[in-house]
Every structure is written in structure tokens, then in C-alpha cells.
Coordinates of C-alpha atoms in Angstrom, one line a residue:
Chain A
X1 CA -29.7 -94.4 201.8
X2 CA -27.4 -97.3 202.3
X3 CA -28.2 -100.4 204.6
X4 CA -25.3 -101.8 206.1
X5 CA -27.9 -103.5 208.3
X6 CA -31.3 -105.1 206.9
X7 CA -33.7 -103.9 209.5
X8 CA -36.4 -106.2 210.9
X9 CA -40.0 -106.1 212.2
X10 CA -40.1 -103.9 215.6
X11 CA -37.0 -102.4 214.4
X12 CA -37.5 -100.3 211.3
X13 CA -37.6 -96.9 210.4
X14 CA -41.5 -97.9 209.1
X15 CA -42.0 -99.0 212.6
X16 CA -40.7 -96.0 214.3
X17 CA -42.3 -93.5 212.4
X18 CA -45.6 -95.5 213.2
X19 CA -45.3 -96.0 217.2
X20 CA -47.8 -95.0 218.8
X21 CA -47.5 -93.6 222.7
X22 CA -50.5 -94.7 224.9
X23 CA -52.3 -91.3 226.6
X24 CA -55.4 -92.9 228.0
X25 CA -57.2 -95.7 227.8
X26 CA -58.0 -96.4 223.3
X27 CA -56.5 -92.5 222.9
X28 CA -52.6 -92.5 221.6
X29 CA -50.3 -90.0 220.8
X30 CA -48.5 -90.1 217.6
X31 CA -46.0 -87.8 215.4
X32 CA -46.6 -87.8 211.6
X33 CA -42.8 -88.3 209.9
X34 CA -41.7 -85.5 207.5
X35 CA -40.3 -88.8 205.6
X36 CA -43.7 -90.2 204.2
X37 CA -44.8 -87.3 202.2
X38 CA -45.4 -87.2 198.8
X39 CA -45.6 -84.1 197.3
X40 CA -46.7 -82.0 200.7
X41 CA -48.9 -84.9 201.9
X42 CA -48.8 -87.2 203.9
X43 CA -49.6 -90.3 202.0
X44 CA -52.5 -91.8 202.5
X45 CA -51.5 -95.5 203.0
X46 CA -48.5 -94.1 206.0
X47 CA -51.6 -92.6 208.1
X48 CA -53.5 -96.1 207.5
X49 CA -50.7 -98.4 208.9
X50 CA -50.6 -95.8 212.3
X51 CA -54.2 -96.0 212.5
X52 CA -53.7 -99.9 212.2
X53 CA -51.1 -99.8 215.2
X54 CA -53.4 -97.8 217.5
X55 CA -56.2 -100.6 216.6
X56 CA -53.8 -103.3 217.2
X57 CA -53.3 -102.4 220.7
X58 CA -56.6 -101.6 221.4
X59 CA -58.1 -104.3 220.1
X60 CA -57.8 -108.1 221.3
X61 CA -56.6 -109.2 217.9
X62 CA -53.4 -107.8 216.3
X63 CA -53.8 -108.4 213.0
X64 CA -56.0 -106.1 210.3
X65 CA -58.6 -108.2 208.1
X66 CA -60.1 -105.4 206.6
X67 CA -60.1 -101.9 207.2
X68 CA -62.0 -99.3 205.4
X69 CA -61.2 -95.5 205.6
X70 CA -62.5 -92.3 204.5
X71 CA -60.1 -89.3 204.0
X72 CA -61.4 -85.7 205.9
X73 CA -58.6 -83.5 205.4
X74 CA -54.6 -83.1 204.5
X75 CA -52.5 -84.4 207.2
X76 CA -49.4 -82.1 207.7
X77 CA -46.3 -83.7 209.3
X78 CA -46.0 -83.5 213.0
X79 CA -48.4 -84.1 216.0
X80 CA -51.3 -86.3 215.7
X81 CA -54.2 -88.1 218.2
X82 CA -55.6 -91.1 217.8
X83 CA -58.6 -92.5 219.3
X84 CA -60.0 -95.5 219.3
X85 CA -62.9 -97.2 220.3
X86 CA -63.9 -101.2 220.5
X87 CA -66.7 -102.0 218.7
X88 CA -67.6 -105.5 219.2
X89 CA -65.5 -108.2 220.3
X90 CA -66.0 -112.2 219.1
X91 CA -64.2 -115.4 219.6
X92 CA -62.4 -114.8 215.9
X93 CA -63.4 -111.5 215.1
X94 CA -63.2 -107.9 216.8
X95 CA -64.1 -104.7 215.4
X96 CA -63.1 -100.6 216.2
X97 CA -62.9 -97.6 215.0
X98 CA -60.1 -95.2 214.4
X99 CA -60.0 -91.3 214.0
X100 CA -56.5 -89.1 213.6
X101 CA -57.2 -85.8 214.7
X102 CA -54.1 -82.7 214.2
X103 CA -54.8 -79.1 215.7
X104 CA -54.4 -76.1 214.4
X105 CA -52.2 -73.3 215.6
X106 CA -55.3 -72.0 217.1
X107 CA -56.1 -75.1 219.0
X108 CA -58.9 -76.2 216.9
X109 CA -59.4 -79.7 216.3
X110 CA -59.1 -80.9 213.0
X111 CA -60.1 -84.7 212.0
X112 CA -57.8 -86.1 209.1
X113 CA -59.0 -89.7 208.9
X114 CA -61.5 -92.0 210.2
X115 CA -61.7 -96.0 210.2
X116 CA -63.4 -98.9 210.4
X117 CA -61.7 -102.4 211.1
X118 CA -62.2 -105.6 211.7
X119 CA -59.4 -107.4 213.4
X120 CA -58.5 -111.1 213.8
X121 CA -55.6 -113.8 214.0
X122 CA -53.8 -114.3 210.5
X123 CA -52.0 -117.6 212.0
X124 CA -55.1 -118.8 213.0
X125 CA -56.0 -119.8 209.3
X126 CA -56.1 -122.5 207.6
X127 CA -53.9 -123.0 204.6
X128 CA -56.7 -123.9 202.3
X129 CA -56.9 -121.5 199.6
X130 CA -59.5 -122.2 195.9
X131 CA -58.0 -119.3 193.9
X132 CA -58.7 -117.9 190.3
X133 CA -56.4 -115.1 191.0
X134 CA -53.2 -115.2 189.3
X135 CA -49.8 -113.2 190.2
X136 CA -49.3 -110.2 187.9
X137 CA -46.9 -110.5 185.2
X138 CA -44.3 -108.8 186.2
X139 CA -40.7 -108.1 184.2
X140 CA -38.1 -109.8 186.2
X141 CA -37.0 -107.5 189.1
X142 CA -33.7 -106.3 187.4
X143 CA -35.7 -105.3 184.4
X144 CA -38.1 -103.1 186.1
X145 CA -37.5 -99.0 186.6
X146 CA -37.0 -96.7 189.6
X147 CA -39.3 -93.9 189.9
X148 CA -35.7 -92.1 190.8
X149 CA -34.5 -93.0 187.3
X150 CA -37.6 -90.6 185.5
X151 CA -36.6 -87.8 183.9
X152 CA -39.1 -85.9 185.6
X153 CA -42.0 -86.8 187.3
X154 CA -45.6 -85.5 186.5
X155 CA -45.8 -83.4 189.9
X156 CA -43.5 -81.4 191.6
X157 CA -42.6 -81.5 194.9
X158 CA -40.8 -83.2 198.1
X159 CA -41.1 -87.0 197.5
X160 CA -39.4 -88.5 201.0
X161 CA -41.6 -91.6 200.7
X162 CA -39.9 -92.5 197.7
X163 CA -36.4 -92.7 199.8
X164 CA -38.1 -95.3 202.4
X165 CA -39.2 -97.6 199.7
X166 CA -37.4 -99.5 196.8
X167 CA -40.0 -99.3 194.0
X168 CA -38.9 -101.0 191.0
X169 CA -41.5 -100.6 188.4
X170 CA -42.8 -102.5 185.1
X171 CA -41.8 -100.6 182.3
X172 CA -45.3 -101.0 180.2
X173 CA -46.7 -99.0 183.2
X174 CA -44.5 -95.9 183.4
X175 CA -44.9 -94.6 180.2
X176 CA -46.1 -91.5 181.9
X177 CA -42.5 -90.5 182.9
X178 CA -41.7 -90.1 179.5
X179 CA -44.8 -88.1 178.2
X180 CA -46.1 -90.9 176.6
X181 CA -48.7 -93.3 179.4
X182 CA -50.3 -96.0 177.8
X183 CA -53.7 -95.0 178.4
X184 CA -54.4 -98.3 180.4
X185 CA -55.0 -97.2 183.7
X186 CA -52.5 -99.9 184.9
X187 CA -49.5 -99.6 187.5
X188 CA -47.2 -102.6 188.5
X189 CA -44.2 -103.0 190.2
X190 CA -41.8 -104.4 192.9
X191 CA -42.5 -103.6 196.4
X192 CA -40.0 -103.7 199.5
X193 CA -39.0 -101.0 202.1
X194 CA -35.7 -99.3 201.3
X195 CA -34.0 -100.6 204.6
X196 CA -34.9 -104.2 203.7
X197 CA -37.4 -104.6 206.6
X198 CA -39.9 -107.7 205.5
X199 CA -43.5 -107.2 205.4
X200 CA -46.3 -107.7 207.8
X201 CA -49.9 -106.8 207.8
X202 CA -49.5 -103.2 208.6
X203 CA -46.7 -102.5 206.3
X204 CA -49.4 -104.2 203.8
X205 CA -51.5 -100.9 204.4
X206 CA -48.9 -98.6 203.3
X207 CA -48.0 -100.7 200.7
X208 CA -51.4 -100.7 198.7
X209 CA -51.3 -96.6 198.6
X210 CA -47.5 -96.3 197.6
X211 CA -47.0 -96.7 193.8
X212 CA -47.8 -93.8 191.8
X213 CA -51.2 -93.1 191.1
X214 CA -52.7 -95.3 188.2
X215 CA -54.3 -91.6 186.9
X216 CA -50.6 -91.1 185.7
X217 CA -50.9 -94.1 183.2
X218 CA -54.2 -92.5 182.2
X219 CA -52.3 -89.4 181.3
X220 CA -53.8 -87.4 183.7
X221 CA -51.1 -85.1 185.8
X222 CA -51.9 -83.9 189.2
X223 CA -53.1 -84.8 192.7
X224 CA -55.5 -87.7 193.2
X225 CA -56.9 -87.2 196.5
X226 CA -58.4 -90.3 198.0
X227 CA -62.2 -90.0 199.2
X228 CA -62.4 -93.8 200.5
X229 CA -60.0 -96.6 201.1
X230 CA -60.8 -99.9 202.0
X231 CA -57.8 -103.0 202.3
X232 CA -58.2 -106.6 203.0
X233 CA -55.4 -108.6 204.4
X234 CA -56.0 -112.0 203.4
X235 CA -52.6 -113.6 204.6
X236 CA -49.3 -113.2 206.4
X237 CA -46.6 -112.0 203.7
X238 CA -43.4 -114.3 203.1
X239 CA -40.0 -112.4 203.2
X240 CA -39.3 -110.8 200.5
X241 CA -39.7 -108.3 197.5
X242 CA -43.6 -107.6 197.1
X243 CA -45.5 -107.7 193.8
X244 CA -48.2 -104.6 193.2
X245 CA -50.3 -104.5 190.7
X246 CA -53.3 -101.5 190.6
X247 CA -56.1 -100.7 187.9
X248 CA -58.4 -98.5 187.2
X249 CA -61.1 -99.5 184.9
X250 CA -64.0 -96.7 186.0
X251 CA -62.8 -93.1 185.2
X252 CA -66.3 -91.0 185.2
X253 CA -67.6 -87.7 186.7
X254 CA -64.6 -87.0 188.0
X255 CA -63.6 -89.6 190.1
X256 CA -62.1 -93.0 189.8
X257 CA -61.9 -96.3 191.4
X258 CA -58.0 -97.7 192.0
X259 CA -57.5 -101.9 193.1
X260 CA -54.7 -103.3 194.0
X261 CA -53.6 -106.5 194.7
X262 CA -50.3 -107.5 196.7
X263 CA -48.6 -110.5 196.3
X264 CA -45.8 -112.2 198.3
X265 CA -42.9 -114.3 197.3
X266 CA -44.7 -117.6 197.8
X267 CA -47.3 -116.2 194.9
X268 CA -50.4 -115.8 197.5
X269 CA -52.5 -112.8 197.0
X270 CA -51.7 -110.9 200.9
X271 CA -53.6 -107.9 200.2
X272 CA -56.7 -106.4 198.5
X273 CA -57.3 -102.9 197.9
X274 CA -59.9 -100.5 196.4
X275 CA -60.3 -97.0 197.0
X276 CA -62.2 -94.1 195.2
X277 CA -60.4 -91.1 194.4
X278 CA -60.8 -87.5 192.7
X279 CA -59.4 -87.7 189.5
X280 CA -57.3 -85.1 188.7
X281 CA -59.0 -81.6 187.2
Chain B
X1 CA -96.8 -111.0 193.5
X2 CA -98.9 -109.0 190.8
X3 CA -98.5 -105.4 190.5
X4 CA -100.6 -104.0 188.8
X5 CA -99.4 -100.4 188.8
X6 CA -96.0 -99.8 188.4
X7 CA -94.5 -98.2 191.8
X8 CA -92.4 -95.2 191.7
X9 CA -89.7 -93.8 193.6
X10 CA -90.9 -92.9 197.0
X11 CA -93.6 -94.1 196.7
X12 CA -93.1 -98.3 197.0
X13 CA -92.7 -101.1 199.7
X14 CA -88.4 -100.3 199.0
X15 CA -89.4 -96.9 200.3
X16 CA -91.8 -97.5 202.9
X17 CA -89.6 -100.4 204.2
X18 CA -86.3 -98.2 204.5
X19 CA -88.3 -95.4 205.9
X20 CA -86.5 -93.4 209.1
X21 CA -88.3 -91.5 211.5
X22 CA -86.9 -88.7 213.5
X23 CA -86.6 -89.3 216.8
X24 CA -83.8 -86.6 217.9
X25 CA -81.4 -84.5 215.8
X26 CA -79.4 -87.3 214.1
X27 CA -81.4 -90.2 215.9
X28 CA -83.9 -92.4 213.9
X29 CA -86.9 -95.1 214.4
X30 CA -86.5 -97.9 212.1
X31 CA -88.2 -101.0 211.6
X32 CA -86.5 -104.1 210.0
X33 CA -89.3 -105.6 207.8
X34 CA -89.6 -109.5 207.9
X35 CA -89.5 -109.1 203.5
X36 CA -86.6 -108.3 203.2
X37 CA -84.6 -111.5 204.9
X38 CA -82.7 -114.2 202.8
X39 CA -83.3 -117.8 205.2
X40 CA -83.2 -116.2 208.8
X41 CA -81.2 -112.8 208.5
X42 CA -82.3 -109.8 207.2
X43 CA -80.4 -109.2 204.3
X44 CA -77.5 -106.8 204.1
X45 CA -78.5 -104.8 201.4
X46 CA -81.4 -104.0 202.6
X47 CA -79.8 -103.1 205.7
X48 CA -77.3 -100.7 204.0
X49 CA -80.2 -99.1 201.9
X50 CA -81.8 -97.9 205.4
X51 CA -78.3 -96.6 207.1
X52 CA -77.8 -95.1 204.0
X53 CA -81.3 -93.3 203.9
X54 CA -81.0 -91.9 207.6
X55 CA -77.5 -90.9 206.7
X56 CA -78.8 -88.5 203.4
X57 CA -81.4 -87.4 206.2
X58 CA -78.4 -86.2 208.4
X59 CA -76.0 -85.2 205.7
X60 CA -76.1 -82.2 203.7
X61 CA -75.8 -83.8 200.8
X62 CA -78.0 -86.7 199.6
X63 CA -76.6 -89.4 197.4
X64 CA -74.2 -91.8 198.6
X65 CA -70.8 -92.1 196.8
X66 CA -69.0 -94.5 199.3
X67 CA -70.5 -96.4 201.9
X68 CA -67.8 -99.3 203.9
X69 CA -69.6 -100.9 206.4
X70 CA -68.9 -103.7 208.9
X71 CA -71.7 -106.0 210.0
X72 CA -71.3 -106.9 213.5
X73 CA -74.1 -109.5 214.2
X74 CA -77.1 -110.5 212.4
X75 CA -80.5 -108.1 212.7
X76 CA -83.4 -109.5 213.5
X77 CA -86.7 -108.5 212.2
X78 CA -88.3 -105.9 214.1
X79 CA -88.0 -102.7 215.6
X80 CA -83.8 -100.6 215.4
X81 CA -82.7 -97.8 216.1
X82 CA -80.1 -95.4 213.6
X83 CA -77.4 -93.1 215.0
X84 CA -76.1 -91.0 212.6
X85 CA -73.2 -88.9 213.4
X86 CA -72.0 -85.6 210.6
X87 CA -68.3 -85.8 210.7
X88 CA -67.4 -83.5 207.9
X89 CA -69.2 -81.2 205.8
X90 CA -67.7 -79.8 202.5
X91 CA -68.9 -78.1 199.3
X92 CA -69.2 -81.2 197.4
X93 CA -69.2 -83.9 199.6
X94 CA -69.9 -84.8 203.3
X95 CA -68.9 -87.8 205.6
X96 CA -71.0 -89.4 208.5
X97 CA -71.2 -92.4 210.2
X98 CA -74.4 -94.5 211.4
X99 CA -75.3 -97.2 213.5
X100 CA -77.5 -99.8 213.8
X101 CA -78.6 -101.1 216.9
X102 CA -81.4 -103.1 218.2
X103 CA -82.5 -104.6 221.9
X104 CA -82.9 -108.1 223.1
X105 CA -85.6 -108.4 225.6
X106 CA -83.8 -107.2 228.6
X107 CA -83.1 -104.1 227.1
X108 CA -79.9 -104.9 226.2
X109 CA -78.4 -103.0 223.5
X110 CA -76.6 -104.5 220.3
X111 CA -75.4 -102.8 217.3
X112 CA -75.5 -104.9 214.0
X113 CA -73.8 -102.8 211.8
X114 CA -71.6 -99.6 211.8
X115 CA -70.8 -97.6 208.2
X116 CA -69.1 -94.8 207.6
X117 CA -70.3 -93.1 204.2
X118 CA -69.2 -90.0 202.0
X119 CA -71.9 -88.6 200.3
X120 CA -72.2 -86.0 197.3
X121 CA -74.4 -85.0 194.4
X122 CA -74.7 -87.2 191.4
X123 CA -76.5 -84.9 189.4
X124 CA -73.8 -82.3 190.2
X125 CA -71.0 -84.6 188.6
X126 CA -69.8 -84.4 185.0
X127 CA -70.7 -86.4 181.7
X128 CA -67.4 -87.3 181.1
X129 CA -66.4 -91.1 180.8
X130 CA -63.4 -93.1 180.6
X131 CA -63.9 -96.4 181.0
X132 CA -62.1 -100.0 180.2
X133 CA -64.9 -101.6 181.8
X134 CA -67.7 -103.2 179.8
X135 CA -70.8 -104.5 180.5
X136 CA -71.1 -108.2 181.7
X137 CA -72.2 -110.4 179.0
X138 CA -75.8 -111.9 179.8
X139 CA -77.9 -113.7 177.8
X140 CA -81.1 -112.5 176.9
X141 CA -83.7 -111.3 179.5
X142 CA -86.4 -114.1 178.6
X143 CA -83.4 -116.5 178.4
X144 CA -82.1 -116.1 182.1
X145 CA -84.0 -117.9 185.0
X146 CA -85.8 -117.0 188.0
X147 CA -84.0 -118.9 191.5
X148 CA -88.1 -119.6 192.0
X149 CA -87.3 -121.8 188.7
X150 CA -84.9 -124.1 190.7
X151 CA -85.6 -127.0 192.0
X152 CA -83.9 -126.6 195.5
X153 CA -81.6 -124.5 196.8
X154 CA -78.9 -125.0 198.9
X155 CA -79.9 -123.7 201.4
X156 CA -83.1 -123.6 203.3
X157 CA -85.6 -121.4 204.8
X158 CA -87.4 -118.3 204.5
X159 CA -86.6 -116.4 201.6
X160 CA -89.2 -113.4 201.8
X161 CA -86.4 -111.0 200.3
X162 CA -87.0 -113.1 196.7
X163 CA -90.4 -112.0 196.4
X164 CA -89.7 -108.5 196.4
X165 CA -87.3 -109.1 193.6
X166 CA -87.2 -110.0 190.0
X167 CA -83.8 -111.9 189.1
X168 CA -83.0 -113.7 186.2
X169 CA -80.2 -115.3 186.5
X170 CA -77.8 -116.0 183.7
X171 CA -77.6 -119.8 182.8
X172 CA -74.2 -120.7 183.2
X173 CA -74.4 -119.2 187.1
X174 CA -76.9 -121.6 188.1
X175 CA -75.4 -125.2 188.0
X176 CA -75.6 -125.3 191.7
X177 CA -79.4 -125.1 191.7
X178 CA -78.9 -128.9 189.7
X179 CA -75.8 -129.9 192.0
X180 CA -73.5 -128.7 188.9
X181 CA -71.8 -125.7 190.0
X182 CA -69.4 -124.4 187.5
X183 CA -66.5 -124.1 190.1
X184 CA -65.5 -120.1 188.4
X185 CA -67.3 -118.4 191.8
X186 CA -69.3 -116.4 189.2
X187 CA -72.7 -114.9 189.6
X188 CA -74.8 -112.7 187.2
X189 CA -78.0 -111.8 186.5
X190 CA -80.7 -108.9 185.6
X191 CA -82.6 -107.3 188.3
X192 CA -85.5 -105.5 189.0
X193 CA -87.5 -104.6 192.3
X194 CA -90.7 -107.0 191.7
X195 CA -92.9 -103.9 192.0
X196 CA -91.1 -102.2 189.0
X197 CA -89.8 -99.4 191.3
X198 CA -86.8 -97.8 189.6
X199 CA -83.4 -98.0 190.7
X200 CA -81.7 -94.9 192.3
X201 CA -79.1 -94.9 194.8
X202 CA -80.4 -96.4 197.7
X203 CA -81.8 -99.4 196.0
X204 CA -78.2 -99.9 194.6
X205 CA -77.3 -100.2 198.3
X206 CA -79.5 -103.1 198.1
X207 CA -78.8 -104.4 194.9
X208 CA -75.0 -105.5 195.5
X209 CA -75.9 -108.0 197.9
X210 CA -79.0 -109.0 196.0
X211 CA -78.1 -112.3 194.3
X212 CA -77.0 -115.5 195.3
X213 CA -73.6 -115.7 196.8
X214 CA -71.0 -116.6 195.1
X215 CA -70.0 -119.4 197.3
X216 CA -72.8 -121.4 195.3
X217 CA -71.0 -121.4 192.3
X218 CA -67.7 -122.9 194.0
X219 CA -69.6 -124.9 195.4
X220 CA -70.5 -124.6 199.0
X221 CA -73.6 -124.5 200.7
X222 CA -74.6 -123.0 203.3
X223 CA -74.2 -119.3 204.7
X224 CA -71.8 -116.6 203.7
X225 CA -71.9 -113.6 206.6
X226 CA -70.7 -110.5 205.3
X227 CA -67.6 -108.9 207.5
X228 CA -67.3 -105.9 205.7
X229 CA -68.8 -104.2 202.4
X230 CA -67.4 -101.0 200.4
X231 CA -70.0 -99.9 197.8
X232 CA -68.8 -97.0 195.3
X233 CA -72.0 -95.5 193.6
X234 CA -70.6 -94.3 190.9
X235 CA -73.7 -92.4 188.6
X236 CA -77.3 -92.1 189.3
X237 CA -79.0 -95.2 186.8
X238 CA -81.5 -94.9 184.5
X239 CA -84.6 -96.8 184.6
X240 CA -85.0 -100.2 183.5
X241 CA -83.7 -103.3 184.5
X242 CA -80.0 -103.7 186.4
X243 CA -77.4 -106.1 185.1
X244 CA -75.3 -107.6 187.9
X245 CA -71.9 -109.4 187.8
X246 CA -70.0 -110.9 191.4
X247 CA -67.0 -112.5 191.1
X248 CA -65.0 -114.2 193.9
X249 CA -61.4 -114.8 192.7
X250 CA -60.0 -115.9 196.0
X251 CA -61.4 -118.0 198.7
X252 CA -58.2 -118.7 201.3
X253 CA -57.9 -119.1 204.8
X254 CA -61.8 -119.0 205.3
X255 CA -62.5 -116.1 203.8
X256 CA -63.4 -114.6 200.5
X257 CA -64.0 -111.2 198.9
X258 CA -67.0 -110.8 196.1
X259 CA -66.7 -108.0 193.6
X260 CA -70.3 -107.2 192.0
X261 CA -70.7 -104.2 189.6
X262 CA -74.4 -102.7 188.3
X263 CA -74.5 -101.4 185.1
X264 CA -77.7 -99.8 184.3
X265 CA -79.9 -99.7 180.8
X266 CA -77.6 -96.9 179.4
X267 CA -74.6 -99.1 179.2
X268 CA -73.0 -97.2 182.3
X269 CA -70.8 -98.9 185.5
X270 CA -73.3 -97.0 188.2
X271 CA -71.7 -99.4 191.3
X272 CA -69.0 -101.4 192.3
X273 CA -68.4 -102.9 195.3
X274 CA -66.5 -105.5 197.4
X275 CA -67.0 -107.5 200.3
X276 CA -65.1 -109.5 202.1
X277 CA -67.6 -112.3 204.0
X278 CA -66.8 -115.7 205.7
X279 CA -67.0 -118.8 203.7
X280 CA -69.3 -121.5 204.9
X281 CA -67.8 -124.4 206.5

């Protein structure tokens, strides 16, 4: 895709794709894009940033502190509900909840996702920040790989998410693409959406689920269905390319824990992540 | 305390103090036990160990895998009541949701906490293990210290919840007990429920936000309330004691997230979890 035009907040093919259309009071319409699937899916981290939105205007405060979901079912592109409901609201603080439901041919209900999140003010903040966290070392950006240059990738399938984003990612982590992962359990990369639209907190929740599973790197192939997902926005990002990096140090009884951190272009940790996932069989 | 018989699971003052009674199909009596609060709250462990209880009640399937919860204001000691919703049921694992809410004296209600949990079968799981964690590295048992050793905390009040509890606390954690922090946000120690109880996968529920916090370590005094905290129980443990390690690796904007992981006598990761909590003023 070429961008004659860097798109902006409010005016994005991310933000399009995750409007939501007010239906009744906390209950919104929304339509699941063909153009974030991986594989047939739906990814995971797409569904989280509409379930954000819906929050966002149902809730007092905008912005996402931390949002924790667990995964019911496969969303399919096309029609979805949302419904929300408020929880508690504070001075600082307000919490809901979130549930995407699709319907069947049938009619039959058919719940997808359901949050919990706690909303506040990001600019309301102070600046004071006591951190041991450091910025993952990354290759420089022109250094780093597209997913689209791999020979072949260890699943087959429609990829559309991977034409909204620009991924460029660190060589010591995609391994995989070459039959030969490192065995680390590590994934790192460059983050931005493709048209060149900056970040904000609810493009931070698609961006923790949007790299290529850290099971790859493990030398696992296959689908690595999330069970649980929680994110913690910690800041407002900068403009500007995104650093990502995800581990997995816990691979046992078949599942496995993934975190991620996010980093902005002014090196402050934006975004936390952790979810538990099936490992693949 | 001396305990002169070793309690068992079911049978101890963990069970009888998470203990749910039925009240209507998915509805549960509850009562918040003045032993298990840290200065005037009752801890959020503890707390988490009784949704979690009513929610293997109501679930099909009894062990918690993933339990996110947001705390909405503190409990109280006294009586609560659980709402426990099923909101998907599956082969090998189910998801529900529970609520905890209590009354003021006009009858008012207000909820304190809302999770949403996915629970399976540990026993079911496979042997298999692939791990780059490793166990945190603690002194000797007989060389760590009990928080009764120190000679003031820093904070003050009731602390019925230590009495139930046997901590030893590694050494190079405890500085702030002398006014010497060590600045890293680290806290580790062994633990045991002080009535030698074993651990299963409720009490983990309880033992993630067992220990100090880690604000103590940077530091700060005062109180630390929990927004939001994801627990992954990743394997059933064996008996014996529990090691624990938190970390905090960024405190910004008011706000920081503590990771703690319980490894059990087998050498083996059996929970992680995060929380994101407010730092004290």
C-alpha cells in the first residue's frame, strides 16, 4: 500500500475499522474488518482496541490504564455487538466491562470476548518516572526484517493485518522464517501502522498482540490461541516508530505465558502486556 | 501461633475462612475474616482466594488458570456477598465472572472487586516443560527473616494477615525495615501458611499478594492499592514451602506494576502474576 498521505489520529484506516455506532445507551454496533485477520482470525489485539473504543465512550475517562481480557470464541469478520457496562466511577479512576458478541446464521448469540478495564486520564500524570526498565536492544530500524521478506512463513493463510502494519523485525528473533528459531522464546521489532498514523493508547492494544507469536522462536509451528490478555498503558506514546519486545520464559502443560513491553521514541516504556496462551500441539 | 498438628487441605483456618455458602444458583454467603487484613484492608489475596473458590463452585471445572481482577474499593471485614456468573463452558476450560459486594448500613450496595477467571484441570495438563525461567535465588531458609523480626515497619496498624503466615524474607529485601532500602523494588522471600496447610491453587491466589510491597524497597512508605491483578496458575505445587520473587521495574506517572512468580519445592514456575497498583504519595 502506498501513502501519499500520513494519516492521523481520528483519521486512519485503524480508526475506521474500529468505530463504533452507538445503539442504546453502553450497547454499540460494530463491523469486524476483513483487513485484521491473521490466518482466518481476527487477531486478538484488533478486537481489544474496539472493545477499548466502546469503553471509552461509555466511560467518563478515555483513556485505557489496564485492561484485562479473556478470549471465548473465534471472531469471524463482519457484524459484531458490544455492550458495556460501568462499573464504578471515581475522581481518577472508572472501571467497566466489555463483551463482543457475533450471531450465528441461526440467530444464536455467540460471545467472542469479554473485558475488564479500568479507565483514567493519561495527561493527568505526573512526569515522575523511577525506572529499572531499559529499552530493548534493537538493530537499527534499516537493519531489521519484514515479515513480507520470509521465504515462507510457519502458517498458512490470509495475513491482511500484516498489510496495515510496517513490522520491521530484529533478525536474532526471526530465525524461525528460515527453519532455524533460536530457541529463545524472544520476539522484537519495530512497530508503526502501515499508513503512518501515530500511536495512542488504543492503537497500544493492538500493538502488544501484533508481532508474530514468540512460540515461532521456540520452534513451535501453528496457532497460539490466547486464553487471557491483560495490557497496561502506563503513558501517552510520542510520534513515531514503536519498539516491541515479547518473551516467553514459561512453556509447560501446554500453555505459555507471552510479555511484552512497548516503547516510544522518547525511550518510556507506554505499554505492558502479558497474556496466557495455548501452545501450539 | 503454635500448631500443633499440621492442617491439611480443607481442613484449615485458609479453608474455613474462604468458605462460600450457597445462597441461590450462582449466589454465595461470604464472610470477610478480620485475619486476613494487612493495616486496615483486607488483603487482596485473600480476597481473590474466596472469588476464586465460589467461581470453582459455579464452574465446571475446578482450578483456576487465569484470574484478572480489578479492585474497586477496599472490603471491610465482615459479612459479602459472591455473584458468580458461567459465561462459557468448554471441554477443557470454562470462563466466569464473580463479584464482590458488601452493604454499608443503609443497605447500600457496593462491589469491591470484580474478576473474570478461566478455569481448567491441572491434573489434566501435560509433564512437559520448557522453561528459561529459574528459580529466584534465596538464601537459606534459617537465613531469611521473619517481618515480626523488624524493628518497625513503615507502616502502621493491624497486621492480623502476618500471623497466619510464615515469611522469611530474603536479607537483601529488607533494608527498609532499618530505613536502608536497597532502591532495586525487589522483594523475595519463602512462604508458608503458619498452620502448615499446603499450597494448592487457591492459596496461590493468596500468596501473590502475600509479601510486602515492593514500594518498600524503592523506598516509599505508606499504602500501595491494587487497581488490577492477572494471576496465571501455571501447575498444581507440591508441598512444602513457596519461594516468592516481585519485582517492580517501573514506577511512572503514579503508578507501578509488580511481577511476583511462586516456584514450589519441585523447582517448578506454578504462578506468575502482575499487578498494576497505585504508588503511595
Amino acid at each position: 500500500m502506498a501513502h501519499a498521505v500520513q494519516a492521523s489520529i481520528g483519521d486512519s484506516e485503524f480508526d475506521r475499522d474500529t468505530a463504533v455506532t452507538p445503539r442504546a445507551p453502553g450497547v454499540y454496533d460494530a463491523h469486524l474488518s476483513e483487513g485484521w485477520t491473521i490466518i482466518a482470525a481476527v487477531n486478538g489485539g484488533y478486537l481489544l482496541a474496539l472493545l477499548g473504543r466502546a469503553l471509552a465512550h461509555t466511560l467518563p475517562h478515555s483513556d485505557p490504564f489496564s485492561v484485562s481480557a479473556h478470549y471465548l470464541s473465534a471472531s469471524q469478520p463482519g457484524p459484531a455487538v458490544i455492550r458495556t457496562e460501568t462499573i464504578r466511577t471515581g475522581r481518577t479512576l472508572s472501571t467497566g466491562q466489555a463483551s463482543l458478541v457475533q450471531y450465528e446464521q441461526d440467530g444464536t448469540e455467540v460471545e467472542r470476548i469479554r473485558v475488564l478495564a479500568t479507565y483514567g486520564d493519561l495527561d493527568q500524570l505526573s512526569d515522575e518516572v523511577r525506572t529499572a526498565a531499559t529499552p530493548p536492544e534493537l538493530p537499527a530500524y534499516e537493519s531489521c526484517v519484514s515479515p513480507s521478506d520470509a521465504p515462507a512463513p510457519p502458517v498458512t493463510g490470509s495475513s491482511a493485518i500484516l498489510e496495515r502494519l510496517t513490522l520491521r523485525l530484529d533478525p536474532a528473533t526471526v530465525g524461525w522464517a528460515l527453519g532455524a528459531p533460536s530457541g529463545k522464546g524472544e520476539m522484537r521489532g519495530w512497530f508503526s501502522l502501515a499508513d503512518g498514523r501515530d500511536a495512542d493508547p488504543l492503537s497500544l492494544l493492538l500493538t502488544v498482540d501484533a508481532l508474530p507469536p514468540t512460540s515461532f522462536d521456540l520452534g513451535l509451528n501453528g496457532w497460539t490461541p490466547t486464553v487471557e490478555l491483560t495490557t497496561h498503558i502506563r503513558c501517552r506514546p510520542a510520534p513515531g516508530p514503536l519498539r516491541v519486545a515479547i518473551r516467553t520464559r514459561n512453556l509447560a502443560g501446554g500453555f505459555l505465558e507471552e510479555d511484552a513491553e512497548v516503547w516510544d521514541s522518547r525511550d518510556r516504556l507506554v505499554a505492558q502486556s502479558r497474556q496466557l496462551a495455548k501452545a501450539p500441539r
